[in-house]
Amino acid sequence: MPVPVPQLGSFDYVPETKENLDWADLVTVDLGLYHTPEGKTQLAQTLINAIRNEGFFYVKNFNISQERVNRQFALGKQFYELPLEEKEKYTPEGLDQGKFNGYIPAGRRILNLETGLRDKTEMYNIPKFNGEFPHEHPELIKKNLPEIEEFALHTEVLDPLFILLAIALELPEDYLTNLHQYSVKSEDHLRYMKYSKYSLEENKTLDNWGYGHTDLGSFTLLFRQPVAALQIRSHIDNEWKWVKPQDATLTVNACDALQLLTAGYVKSTIHRVTVPPLDQQHVDRLGLLYFSRPHNDVPLATIQASPVLQREGFTKNEFESSGNSVPTMEEWTFAKQKWQRTKGYHGDAKYRNAVILPGFAEKPYV
């Protein structure tokens, strides 16, 4: 049922870069083909090839109008225009221990040791609306909460992806959707994310705006925005490639939980936010994302029921191979979030190679 829509004003997208960048060659999963058996079979193969080769892919015909997306970008822009002291009222207690719902301020990470230059990245994370999480927000968000709730229910995108992946793994079609029910507690969240611009001189001292990393959940949905800065590291040749914004698409990546559940058959792709091209360094970069995660109580053990994984020899993930306890999704989430939220210089080898749980050490992804 449509919800009343308060006035938000417009959101103006900046022009795309004119620079000739080394763009990643990503495939597109067209959900317009999803509703026939033949289409499902074709898309399942397209999807599994995409997440084994590049890990990132585009999705089109996902049934979310551009108008609804534009309104969320406008809302995110207005949120970041609030005074810092107002936003900081919603910083979660326990941020250093991995808590992440609410406002995460900029400046926690040092990007350049010589100059002391810090990150300018802010986040506002909104959890599920399933009765499991408190929703305390500034008035701007509160008055738009019904619309945000309607927008954040991404089962129309995620369920088809989980079903297609299950088909590719020769599992029952509902196998993965049963691990990702909206009504069950999980740490899914919608995020408004802002990378404030640096000066041209500051950018000359930086290699990247954010270090290479993997996402910890199942799939991450990134709504199109035109500032080129996202780069991915290819599974094939380990080279960094730029991800081009494509009209009327989502950019989607596979994440750690799927890698663990498939013992590495599905690859969680390393990515980073680098310094934008020169013709876009004068603007802020506003992001709109949705992070999907399995239920908190799901053990991240290899799915033994998949004939594909059995045939291909993907039967033990890092925890199982090392004889360590397999974490639940909740344990994995907060161990990795605690590591990600560490203050200081993230280029330090001690940080980059940290053992976040027995049996799993991070790596320097650059």
Coordinates of C-alpha atoms in Angstrom, one line a residue:
M1 CA 0.0 0.0 0.0
P2 CA 1.5 3.4 -1.0
V3 CA 2.6 5.6 1.9
P4 CA 2.2 9.4 2.1
V5 CA 5.3 11.1 0.7
P6 CA 6.6 14.3 2.4
Q7 CA 8.2 16.9 0.2
L8 CA 12.0 16.2 0.0
G9 CA 13.0 18.5 -2.9
S10 CA 15.0 17.1 -5.8
F11 CA 18.3 15.4 -6.0
D12 CA 20.6 16.4 -8.8
Y13 CA 23.1 13.8 -10.0
V14 CA 26.5 15.2 -11.2
P15 CA 27.6 14.4 -14.7
E16 CA 29.6 11.2 -15.2
T17 CA 33.3 11.4 -15.8
K18 CA 34.6 12.0 -19.3
E19 CA 37.9 10.3 -18.5
N20 CA 38.7 7.0 -20.2
L21 CA 39.1 4.7 -17.2
D22 CA 40.0 1.0 -17.1
W23 CA 36.4 -0.2 -16.5
A24 CA 35.6 -3.7 -15.3
D25 CA 33.7 -5.8 -17.8
L26 CA 30.7 -6.8 -15.7
V27 CA 27.7 -8.9 -16.8
T28 CA 24.1 -7.9 -16.3
V29 CA 21.5 -10.1 -14.6
D30 CA 18.2 -9.1 -16.3
L31 CA 15.4 -10.0 -13.9
G32 CA 12.9 -9.4 -16.7
L33 CA 13.9 -13.0 -17.8
Y34 CA 13.2 -14.4 -14.3
H35 CA 9.6 -15.4 -14.7
T36 CA 10.0 -18.4 -17.1
P37 CA 11.8 -21.7 -16.4
E38 CA 14.1 -21.1 -19.4
G39 CA 14.9 -17.6 -18.2
K40 CA 15.7 -18.8 -14.6
T41 CA 18.0 -21.5 -16.0
Q42 CA 19.8 -18.9 -18.1
L43 CA 20.0 -16.4 -15.3
A44 CA 21.3 -18.9 -12.8
Q45 CA 24.3 -19.6 -15.1
T46 CA 24.9 -16.0 -15.7
L47 CA 24.8 -15.3 -12.0
I48 CA 27.2 -18.0 -10.9
N49 CA 29.7 -17.1 -13.7
A50 CA 29.5 -13.5 -12.5
I51 CA 30.1 -14.2 -8.9
R52 CA 32.9 -16.7 -9.5
N53 CA 34.8 -14.6 -12.1
E54 CA 34.3 -10.9 -11.0
G55 CA 32.1 -11.1 -7.9
F56 CA 30.3 -7.9 -9.0
F57 CA 27.5 -7.6 -11.5
Y58 CA 24.7 -5.4 -12.6
V59 CA 21.0 -6.1 -12.1
K60 CA 18.3 -4.5 -14.2
N61 CA 14.5 -4.7 -14.3
F62 CA 14.4 -5.0 -10.5
N63 CA 11.0 -3.3 -10.0
I64 CA 12.1 -0.2 -8.0
S65 CA 11.3 3.0 -9.7
Q66 CA 13.9 5.7 -10.3
E67 CA 11.6 8.2 -8.5
R68 CA 11.7 6.1 -5.3
V69 CA 15.5 5.9 -5.6
N70 CA 15.8 9.6 -6.2
R71 CA 13.8 10.3 -3.0
Q72 CA 16.1 8.2 -0.9
F73 CA 19.2 10.1 -2.3
A74 CA 17.4 13.4 -1.5
L75 CA 16.7 12.1 2.0
G76 CA 20.3 11.0 2.5
K77 CA 21.6 14.4 1.3
Q78 CA 19.3 16.3 3.7
F79 CA 20.4 14.0 6.6
Y80 CA 24.0 14.9 6.0
E81 CA 23.1 18.6 6.0
L82 CA 22.0 18.3 9.6
P83 CA 24.4 19.8 12.3
L84 CA 27.1 17.3 13.4
E85 CA 25.9 17.6 17.0
E86 CA 22.4 16.5 15.9
K87 CA 23.7 13.5 13.9
E88 CA 26.0 12.4 16.8
K89 CA 23.0 12.0 19.1
Y90 CA 22.4 8.8 17.1
T91 CA 25.9 7.3 17.2
P92 CA 25.5 3.8 18.7
E93 CA 26.9 3.0 22.1
G94 CA 29.5 0.2 21.5
L95 CA 30.7 1.6 18.2
D96 CA 34.2 0.4 19.0
Q97 CA 32.8 -3.1 19.7
G98 CA 31.2 -3.5 16.3
K99 CA 27.8 -1.8 16.8
F100 CA 26.8 -0.1 13.6
N101 CA 23.1 0.9 13.5
G102 CA 22.8 4.7 13.6
Y103 CA 25.3 7.4 12.7
I104 CA 29.0 6.6 12.3
P105 CA 31.0 9.9 12.1
A106 CA 34.0 10.6 9.9
G107 CA 37.6 10.9 11.0
R108 CA 38.1 7.5 12.7
R109 CA 40.7 6.4 10.2
I110 CA 44.1 7.9 9.3
L111 CA 44.6 7.8 5.5
N112 CA 48.1 9.4 5.4
L113 CA 50.5 9.0 8.2
E114 CA 52.8 11.8 7.2
T115 CA 50.1 14.5 7.0
G116 CA 47.7 12.9 9.5
L117 CA 44.9 13.3 7.0
R118 CA 41.8 11.4 8.1
D119 CA 38.8 9.9 6.3
K120 CA 35.8 12.1 5.5
T121 CA 33.3 9.1 5.4
E122 CA 30.0 9.3 7.2
M123 CA 27.4 6.5 7.4
Y124 CA 23.8 6.3 8.7
N125 CA 22.6 2.7 9.0
I126 CA 18.9 1.8 9.4
P127 CA 18.1 -1.8 10.5
K128 CA 15.2 -4.0 9.6
F129 CA 11.7 -3.0 10.4
N130 CA 10.7 -6.4 11.8
G131 CA 10.3 -5.6 15.5
E132 CA 13.7 -6.8 16.4
F133 CA 15.5 -3.4 16.5
P134 CA 14.8 -0.1 18.1
H135 CA 14.3 2.8 15.7
E136 CA 15.5 6.1 17.2
H137 CA 16.1 8.7 14.5
P138 CA 16.3 12.4 14.0
E139 CA 13.0 14.1 13.0
L140 CA 13.9 14.2 9.4
I141 CA 14.2 10.4 9.2
K142 CA 11.3 9.8 11.6
K143 CA 8.8 11.7 9.5
N144 CA 9.9 9.7 6.4
L145 CA 10.1 6.4 8.2
P146 CA 7.1 4.7 6.5
E147 CA 8.6 5.5 3.1
I148 CA 12.0 4.3 4.2
E149 CA 10.5 1.1 5.5
E150 CA 8.7 0.4 2.2
F151 CA 11.9 1.1 0.3
A152 CA 14.1 -1.0 2.5
L153 CA 12.1 -4.2 1.9
H154 CA 14.3 -5.5 -0.9
T155 CA 12.9 -9.1 -1.2
E156 CA 11.8 -8.3 -4.7
V157 CA 15.5 -8.0 -5.7
L158 CA 17.1 -10.4 -3.2
D159 CA 14.8 -13.4 -3.3
P160 CA 15.3 -13.9 -7.1
L161 CA 19.1 -13.7 -6.6
F162 CA 19.0 -16.3 -3.8
I163 CA 16.8 -18.5 -5.8
L164 CA 19.0 -18.3 -8.9
L165 CA 22.1 -19.0 -6.8
A166 CA 20.3 -22.0 -5.2
I167 CA 19.5 -23.3 -8.8
A168 CA 23.2 -22.9 -9.8
L169 CA 24.2 -24.9 -6.7
E170 CA 21.6 -27.6 -7.5
L171 CA 19.8 -26.9 -4.2
P172 CA 16.1 -26.6 -3.6
E173 CA 15.0 -23.2 -4.8
D174 CA 14.0 -22.0 -1.4
Y175 CA 17.2 -23.1 0.3
L176 CA 18.9 -19.7 0.5
T177 CA 15.7 -17.7 0.8
N178 CA 15.0 -19.7 4.0
L179 CA 18.2 -18.4 5.5
H180 CA 17.2 -14.8 4.6
Q181 CA 13.7 -14.3 5.8
Y182 CA 12.9 -10.6 6.5
S183 CA 10.8 -11.5 9.6
V184 CA 13.8 -13.2 11.2
K185 CA 16.5 -11.3 13.1
S186 CA 19.5 -10.5 11.0
E187 CA 21.8 -7.5 10.6
D188 CA 20.5 -6.3 7.3
H189 CA 20.5 -2.6 6.9
L190 CA 19.9 0.3 4.6
R191 CA 22.7 2.8 4.5
Y192 CA 23.1 6.5 3.4
M193 CA 26.9 7.0 3.0
K194 CA 28.7 10.2 2.3
Y195 CA 32.3 10.6 1.2
S196 CA 33.0 14.3 1.5
K197 CA 35.4 15.8 -1.1
Y198 CA 39.0 16.6 -0.4
S199 CA 40.9 19.5 -1.9
L200 CA 42.9 18.9 -5.0
E201 CA 46.1 19.2 -3.0
E202 CA 44.9 16.7 -0.4
N203 CA 43.9 14.2 -3.1
K204 CA 47.5 14.3 -4.4
T205 CA 48.6 12.9 -1.1
L206 CA 46.1 10.0 -1.1
D207 CA 46.2 6.7 -2.8
N208 CA 42.5 5.9 -1.9
W209 CA 39.6 7.3 0.1
G210 CA 38.9 3.8 1.6
Y211 CA 41.1 0.7 1.9
G212 CA 40.4 -2.5 0.0
H213 CA 38.0 -4.8 1.9
T214 CA 35.2 -7.4 1.5
D215 CA 31.7 -7.1 2.7
L216 CA 30.7 -9.5 5.5
G217 CA 27.1 -10.5 4.5
S218 CA 25.5 -12.2 1.5
F219 CA 24.8 -9.6 -1.2
T220 CA 25.3 -5.8 -1.2
L221 CA 23.1 -3.7 -3.4
L222 CA 24.5 -0.4 -4.5
F223 CA 22.1 2.1 -6.2
R224 CA 23.6 4.0 -9.1
Q225 CA 25.4 7.2 -8.4
P226 CA 27.6 8.8 -11.0
V227 CA 30.9 9.7 -9.1
A228 CA 33.4 7.1 -10.3
A229 CA 35.5 5.9 -7.3
L230 CA 34.5 2.3 -6.8
Q231 CA 37.2 -0.2 -7.8
I232 CA 37.2 -4.0 -7.7
R233 CA 40.1 -6.5 -7.7
S234 CA 39.6 -9.1 -10.3
H235 CA 39.6 -12.8 -9.2
I236 CA 41.3 -13.7 -12.5
D237 CA 44.3 -11.4 -12.6
N238 CA 44.2 -9.5 -9.3
E239 CA 44.2 -6.2 -11.2
W240 CA 42.1 -3.2 -10.0
K241 CA 39.3 -2.1 -12.3
W242 CA 36.9 0.8 -12.1
V243 CA 33.1 0.0 -11.8
K244 CA 31.1 2.1 -14.3
P245 CA 27.8 3.5 -13.1
Q246 CA 25.1 2.1 -15.4
D247 CA 21.7 3.7 -15.9
A248 CA 18.7 1.9 -14.5
T249 CA 20.8 -0.8 -12.8
L250 CA 21.9 -1.9 -9.3
T251 CA 25.5 -2.8 -8.8
V252 CA 25.6 -6.0 -6.7
N253 CA 28.5 -7.9 -5.1
A254 CA 28.7 -11.3 -3.4
C255 CA 30.0 -11.2 0.2
D256 CA 31.8 -13.2 2.9
A257 CA 28.8 -15.2 4.2
L258 CA 28.2 -16.7 0.8
Q259 CA 31.9 -17.4 0.4
L260 CA 31.9 -19.3 3.8
L261 CA 28.7 -21.1 3.1
T262 CA 30.1 -22.4 -0.2
A263 CA 33.7 -22.9 0.9
G264 CA 35.0 -20.4 -1.5
Y265 CA 33.0 -21.5 -4.6
V266 CA 31.3 -18.1 -4.4
K267 CA 33.9 -15.4 -4.1
S268 CA 33.6 -12.4 -1.8
T269 CA 35.2 -9.6 -3.9
I270 CA 37.7 -7.2 -2.7
H271 CA 36.8 -3.6 -3.5
R272 CA 37.7 -0.1 -2.4
V273 CA 36.8 3.6 -2.9
T274 CA 39.7 5.4 -4.6
V275 CA 40.3 9.0 -5.5
P276 CA 37.7 10.0 -8.2
P277 CA 38.9 11.2 -11.6
L278 CA 39.9 14.8 -11.8
D279 CA 36.7 16.1 -13.3
Q280 CA 34.7 14.7 -10.3
Q281 CA 37.0 15.7 -7.4
H282 CA 35.1 18.9 -6.8
V283 CA 31.9 17.1 -5.5
D284 CA 30.9 14.9 -2.6
R285 CA 30.0 11.2 -3.3
L286 CA 26.7 10.2 -1.8
G287 CA 25.9 6.5 -1.7
L288 CA 22.7 4.5 -1.1
L289 CA 23.2 0.8 -0.3
Y290 CA 21.4 -2.2 1.2
F291 CA 23.3 -5.0 3.0
S292 CA 21.8 -8.4 3.1
R293 CA 22.8 -11.0 5.7
P294 CA 21.7 -14.5 6.8
H295 CA 19.8 -14.9 10.0
N296 CA 21.9 -14.2 13.1
D297 CA 21.7 -17.8 14.2
V298 CA 22.8 -19.4 10.9
P299 CA 26.2 -21.3 11.4
L300 CA 28.5 -20.3 8.5
A301 CA 29.4 -23.9 7.7
T302 CA 29.8 -25.2 4.2
I303 CA 26.5 -26.3 2.6
Q304 CA 27.0 -30.0 2.3
A305 CA 23.7 -30.5 0.5
S306 CA 24.9 -29.0 -2.7
P307 CA 25.9 -31.6 -5.4
V308 CA 27.9 -28.9 -7.2
L309 CA 30.1 -28.2 -4.2
Q310 CA 30.6 -31.9 -3.6
R311 CA 31.6 -32.5 -7.2
E312 CA 33.9 -29.5 -7.4
G313 CA 35.6 -30.3 -4.0
F314 CA 34.4 -27.2 -2.2
T315 CA 33.6 -28.9 1.1
K316 CA 35.4 -27.0 3.9
N317 CA 35.8 -23.3 4.5
E318 CA 38.6 -21.7 6.5
F319 CA 37.1 -22.5 9.9
E320 CA 36.4 -26.1 9.1
S321 CA 39.8 -26.7 7.4
S322 CA 41.7 -25.3 10.5
G323 CA 39.6 -27.3 12.9
N324 CA 38.2 -24.2 14.6
S325 CA 34.6 -23.6 15.6
V326 CA 32.4 -22.3 12.8
P327 CA 30.9 -19.0 13.9
T328 CA 27.2 -18.0 13.6
M329 CA 26.4 -15.1 11.4
E330 CA 26.0 -12.9 14.5
E331 CA 29.4 -13.9 15.8
W332 CA 31.0 -13.3 12.4
T333 CA 29.2 -9.9 12.0
F334 CA 30.4 -8.4 15.2
A335 CA 33.9 -9.8 15.0
K336 CA 34.4 -8.3 11.6
Q337 CA 32.6 -5.0 12.4
K338 CA 34.8 -4.6 15.5
W339 CA 37.8 -5.0 13.3
Q340 CA 36.5 -2.6 10.6
R341 CA 35.6 0.1 13.2
T342 CA 39.1 0.1 14.7
K343 CA 40.4 3.7 15.0
G344 CA 43.7 4.7 13.6
Y345 CA 45.9 3.9 10.6
H346 CA 44.4 1.0 8.7
G347 CA 47.5 0.6 6.6
D348 CA 49.3 -0.8 9.6
A349 CA 50.4 -4.5 9.1
K350 CA 49.1 -5.4 12.6
Y351 CA 45.7 -4.2 11.6
R352 CA 45.6 -5.6 8.1
N353 CA 46.6 -9.1 9.2
A354 CA 44.5 -9.2 12.3
V355 CA 43.0 -12.6 13.4
I356 CA 39.4 -11.6 13.9
L357 CA 38.3 -15.1 15.0
P358 CA 40.2 -18.3 15.5
G359 CA 40.8 -19.7 12.1
F360 CA 40.3 -16.5 10.1
A361 CA 42.9 -13.8 9.6
E362 CA 42.4 -10.7 7.5
K363 CA 44.8 -9.8 4.6
P364 CA 46.3 -6.6 3.3
Y365 CA 44.0 -5.9 0.4
V366 CA 45.5 -2.4 -0.3

